PDB file of C-alpha atoms and ligand atoms in Angstrom:
ATOM      1  CA  UNK A   1      -0.043  -0.035   0.194  1.00 60.00           C
ATOM      2  CA  UNK A   2       1.123   3.486  -0.897  1.00 75.00           C
ATOM      3  CA  UNK A   3       2.185   5.968   1.832  1.00 91.00           C
ATOM      4  CA  UNK A   4       1.987   9.733   1.469  1.00 96.00           C
ATOM      5  CA  UNK A   5       4.113  12.124   3.471  1.00 98.00           C
ATOM      6  CA  UNK A   6       3.979  15.676   3.595  1.00 98.00           C
ATOM      7  CA  UNK A   7       4.813  18.657   5.903  1.00 98.00           C
ATOM      8  CA  UNK A   8       4.216  22.641   6.088  1.00 98.00           C
ATOM      9  CA  UNK A   9       6.369  24.889   4.795  1.00 98.00           C
ATOM     10  CA  UNK A  10       8.786  25.298   7.771  1.00 98.00           C
ATOM     11  CA  UNK A  11       8.402  21.702   8.513  1.00 98.00           C
ATOM     12  CA  UNK A  12       7.184  21.813  12.220  1.00 98.00           C
ATOM     13  CA  UNK A  13       4.044  20.090  10.902  1.00 98.00           C
ATOM     14  CA  UNK A  14       4.585  16.574   9.417  1.00 98.00           C
ATOM     15  CA  UNK A  15       2.421  13.839   8.415  1.00 98.00           C
ATOM     16  CA  UNK A  16       1.946  10.367   6.746  1.00 98.00           C
ATOM     17  CA  UNK A  17      -1.116   8.893   5.316  1.00 98.00           C
ATOM     18  CA  UNK A  18      -1.060   5.023   4.762  1.00 97.00           C
ATOM     19  CA  UNK A  19      -3.524   4.396   2.006  1.00 95.00           C
ATOM     20  CA  UNK A  20      -5.182   6.209  -1.013  1.00 94.00           C
ATOM     21  CA  UNK A  21      -6.786   9.188  -1.199  1.00 96.00           C
ATOM     22  CA  UNK A  22     -10.909   8.881  -1.258  1.00 96.00           C
ATOM     23  CA  UNK A  23     -11.175  11.747  -3.847  1.00 97.00           C
ATOM     24  CA  UNK A  24      -9.049  14.496  -5.315  1.00 98.00           C
ATOM     25  CA  UNK A  25     -10.329  17.657  -6.608  1.00 98.00           C
ATOM     26  CA  UNK A  26      -9.988  21.453  -7.338  1.00 98.00           C
ATOM     27  CA  UNK A  27     -12.275  23.925  -5.456  1.00 96.00           C
ATOM     28  CA  UNK A  28     -12.660  27.111  -7.001  1.00 97.00           C
ATOM     29  CA  UNK A  29     -14.879  28.478  -4.068  1.00 94.00           C
ATOM     30  CA  UNK A  30     -14.118  32.192  -2.874  1.00 94.00           C
ATOM     31  CA  UNK A  31     -12.749  30.577   0.520  1.00 94.00           C
ATOM     32  CA  UNK A  32     -10.395  28.382  -1.012  1.00 96.00           C
ATOM     33  CA  UNK A  33      -9.318  31.243  -3.250  1.00 97.00           C
ATOM     34  CA  UNK A  34      -8.828  33.447  -0.170  1.00 96.00           C
ATOM     35  CA  UNK A  35      -7.284  30.266   1.738  1.00 96.00           C
ATOM     36  CA  UNK A  36      -4.437  29.614  -1.041  1.00 96.00           C
ATOM     37  CA  UNK A  37      -4.079  33.276  -2.374  1.00 97.00           C
ATOM     38  CA  UNK A  38      -4.777  31.352  -6.019  1.00 98.00           C
ATOM     39  CA  UNK A  39      -7.490  30.966  -8.472  1.00 98.00           C
ATOM     40  CA  UNK A  40      -8.478  27.181  -6.498  1.00 98.00           C
ATOM     41  CA  UNK A  41      -7.323  24.857  -4.070  1.00 98.00           C
ATOM     42  CA  UNK A  42      -6.064  21.338  -4.760  1.00 98.00           C
ATOM     43  CA  UNK A  43      -7.265  18.827  -2.281  1.00 98.00           C
ATOM     44  CA  UNK A  44      -7.281  15.117  -1.330  1.00 98.00           C
ATOM     45  CA  UNK A  45      -9.662  13.808   0.940  1.00 98.00           C
ATOM     46  CA  UNK A  46      -8.620  10.749   3.363  1.00 98.00           C
ATOM     47  CA  UNK A  47     -10.096   9.112   6.793  1.00 98.00           C
ATOM     48  CA  UNK A  48      -8.621  10.456   9.583  1.00 96.00           C
ATOM     49  CA  UNK A  49      -7.593   7.092  10.985  1.00 97.00           C
ATOM     50  CA  UNK A  50      -5.142   6.554   8.478  1.00 97.00           C
ATOM     51  CA  UNK A  51      -3.441   9.550   9.150  1.00 98.00           C
ATOM     52  CA  UNK A  52      -0.525  10.385  11.523  1.00 98.00           C
ATOM     53  CA  UNK A  53       0.370  13.891  12.079  1.00 98.00           C
ATOM     54  CA  UNK A  54       3.181  15.525  14.369  1.00 98.00           C
ATOM     55  CA  UNK A  55       3.356  18.920  15.448  1.00 98.00           C
ATOM     56  CA  UNK A  56       0.809  21.588  16.326  1.00 97.00           C
ATOM     57  CA  UNK A  57      -1.988  22.941  14.213  1.00 98.00           C
ATOM     58  CA  UNK A  58      -4.252  26.141  14.640  1.00 98.00           C
ATOM     59  CA  UNK A  59      -7.405  26.104  13.469  1.00 98.00           C
ATOM     60  CA  UNK A  60      -9.863  29.010  11.739  1.00 97.00           C
ATOM     61  CA  UNK A  61     -13.639  27.744  11.431  1.00 97.00           C
ATOM     62  CA  UNK A  62     -16.040  29.256   9.323  1.00 95.00           C
ATOM     63  CA  UNK A  63     -19.157  28.685   7.193  1.00 93.00           C
ATOM     64  CA  UNK A  64     -19.116  27.281   3.858  1.00 86.00           C
ATOM     65  CA  UNK A  65     -21.310  28.441   1.265  1.00 78.00           C
ATOM     66  CA  UNK A  66     -23.197  25.031   1.425  1.00 80.00           C
ATOM     67  CA  UNK A  67     -23.984  25.662   5.303  1.00 89.00           C
ATOM     68  CA  UNK A  68     -21.091  23.539   6.662  1.00 93.00           C
ATOM     69  CA  UNK A  69     -18.683  24.669   9.005  1.00 96.00           C
ATOM     70  CA  UNK A  70     -15.245  24.507   7.765  1.00 95.00           C
ATOM     71  CA  UNK A  71     -11.798  24.317   9.913  1.00 97.00           C
ATOM     72  CA  UNK A  72      -8.846  25.512   8.324  1.00 97.00           C
ATOM     73  CA  UNK A  73      -5.837  23.958  10.022  1.00 98.00           C
ATOM     74  CA  UNK A  74      -2.501  25.872   9.667  1.00 98.00           C
ATOM     75  CA  UNK A  75       0.795  25.804  11.005  1.00 98.00           C
ATOM     76  CA  UNK A  76       1.078  28.550  13.603  1.00 98.00           C
ATOM     77  CA  UNK A  77       4.705  29.089  12.892  1.00 98.00           C
ATOM     78  CA  UNK A  78       4.732  29.582   8.803  1.00 98.00           C
ATOM     79  CA  UNK A  79       1.089  29.719   8.254  1.00 97.00           C
ATOM     80  CA  UNK A  80       1.068  27.398   5.824  1.00 98.00           C
ATOM     81  CA  UNK A  81      -2.703  25.900   5.447  1.00 98.00           C
ATOM     82  CA  UNK A  82      -2.187  22.002   5.822  1.00 98.00           C
ATOM     83  CA  UNK A  83      -5.635  20.720   5.828  1.00 98.00           C
ATOM     84  CA  UNK A  84      -9.414  21.339   6.204  1.00 98.00           C
ATOM     85  CA  UNK A  85     -12.220  19.633   8.084  1.00 97.00           C
ATOM     86  CA  UNK A  86     -15.655  19.844   7.608  1.00 96.00           C
ATOM     87  CA  UNK A  87     -18.686  19.397   9.781  1.00 96.00           C
ATOM     88  CA  UNK A  88     -20.528  17.888   6.827  1.00 95.00           C
ATOM     89  CA  UNK A  89     -17.815  14.968   6.244  1.00 96.00           C
ATOM     90  CA  UNK A  90     -17.264  13.925   9.892  1.00 96.00           C
ATOM     91  CA  UNK A  91     -13.953  11.578  10.278  1.00 97.00           C
ATOM     92  CA  UNK A  92     -12.521  13.086   6.881  1.00 98.00           C
ATOM     93  CA  UNK A  93      -9.493  15.454   6.379  1.00 98.00           C
ATOM     94  CA  UNK A  94      -9.115  17.504   3.527  1.00 98.00           C
ATOM     95  CA  UNK A  95      -5.288  18.024   2.744  1.00 98.00           C
ATOM     96  CA  UNK A  96      -3.981  20.653   0.537  1.00 98.00           C
ATOM     97  CA  UNK A  97      -2.116  18.676  -2.288  1.00 98.00           C
ATOM     98  CA  UNK A  98       0.983  21.047  -2.503  1.00 98.00           C
ATOM     99  CA  UNK A  99       2.058  20.097   0.852  1.00 98.00           C
ATOM    100  CA  UNK A 100       2.734  16.607  -0.168  1.00 98.00           C
ATOM    101  CA  UNK A 101       6.751  15.505  -0.603  1.00 97.00           C
ATOM    102  CA  UNK A 102       5.779  14.160  -3.901  1.00 96.00           C
ATOM    103  CA  UNK A 103       2.884  16.690  -5.218  1.00 96.00           C
ATOM    104  CA  UNK A 104       3.112  15.015  -8.677  1.00 96.00           C
ATOM    105  CA  UNK A 105       1.157  11.986  -7.261  1.00 94.00           C
ATOM    106  CA  UNK A 106      -1.775  14.202  -6.973  1.00 97.00           C
ATOM    107  CA  UNK A 107      -4.463  13.471  -9.614  1.00 96.00           C
ATOM    108  CA  UNK A 108      -7.384  15.600  -9.438  1.00 97.00           C
ATOM    109  CA  UNK A 109     -10.898  14.099 -10.576  1.00 97.00           C
ATOM    110  CA  UNK A 110     -13.399  17.117 -10.379  1.00 97.00           C
ATOM    111  CA  UNK A 111     -13.868  20.656 -10.234  1.00 97.00           C
ATOM    112  CA  UNK A 112     -16.159  22.079  -7.606  1.00 96.00           C
ATOM    113  CA  UNK A 113     -17.614  25.516  -7.411  1.00 95.00           C
ATOM    114  CA  UNK A 114     -16.858  26.198 -11.033  1.00 96.00           C
ATOM    115  CA  UNK A 115     -19.722  29.067 -10.727  1.00 96.00           C
ATOM    116  CA  UNK A 116     -17.301  31.322  -8.610  1.00 96.00           C
ATOM    117  CA  UNK A 117     -14.165  30.537 -10.771  1.00 97.00           C
ATOM    118  CA  UNK A 118     -12.058  33.882 -11.720  1.00 98.00           C
ATOM    119  CA  UNK A 119     -11.406  34.561 -15.412  1.00 97.00           C
ATOM    120  CA  UNK A 120      -7.706  34.006 -14.958  1.00 98.00           C
ATOM    121  CA  UNK A 121      -7.814  30.641 -13.257  1.00 98.00           C
ATOM    122  CA  UNK A 122      -7.850  27.763 -15.789  1.00 95.00           C
ATOM    123  CA  UNK A 123      -8.126  24.224 -15.135  1.00 95.00           C
ATOM    124  CA  UNK A 124      -7.716  21.024 -17.010  1.00 94.00           C
ATOM    125  CA  UNK A 125     -10.728  20.710 -19.389  1.00 93.00           C
ATOM    126  CA  UNK A 126     -11.119  16.977 -19.194  1.00 95.00           C
ATOM    127  CA  UNK A 127     -11.986  17.213 -15.723  1.00 96.00           C
ATOM    128  CA  UNK A 128     -15.601  16.633 -14.380  1.00 94.00           C
ATOM    129  CA  UNK A 129     -17.000  20.313 -13.662  1.00 95.00           C
ATOM    130  CA  UNK A 130     -19.569  21.016 -10.955  1.00 94.00           C
ATOM    131  CA  UNK A 131     -21.086  24.460 -10.410  1.00 92.00           C
ATOM    132  CA  UNK A 132     -21.450  24.167  -6.867  1.00 86.00           C
ATOM    133  CA  UNK A 133     -19.902  21.930  -4.258  1.00 79.00           C
TER     134      UNK A 133
HETATM  135 ZN1   ZN B 201       5.177  25.484   9.451  1.00 73.97          ZN
HETATM  136 ZN1   ZN B 202     -13.603  25.448  -1.865  1.00 73.97          ZN
END
């Protein structure tokens, strides 16, 4: 079985995932734009029981456009967003793909919230597009 390793920008937070992502996607919602400072987030979803994480994460809670409480978890030292949790998907962690040691292994399947996309943000046209989540 594959193991995925990653860390925050400064390395204070490290993680290892024993298993495969359940879903990999890009999200063009406004919150993901703000969190990443770019046109979309790139995320993969794994159950929290296959994740071992070391280091401290700080969280910022907000309400998503579809009413879930989203917790954005970031390294308090370097500020790098590492993962998110959603009240709508208990037990799942949404990792930011570029925190991976080998981010080229990330294979997005879907684009969410294309209805909020920016005119300068282009994504792979072969991906399945959802206007909302
Ligand atoms: Zn850090
Ligand atoms: Zn989003």
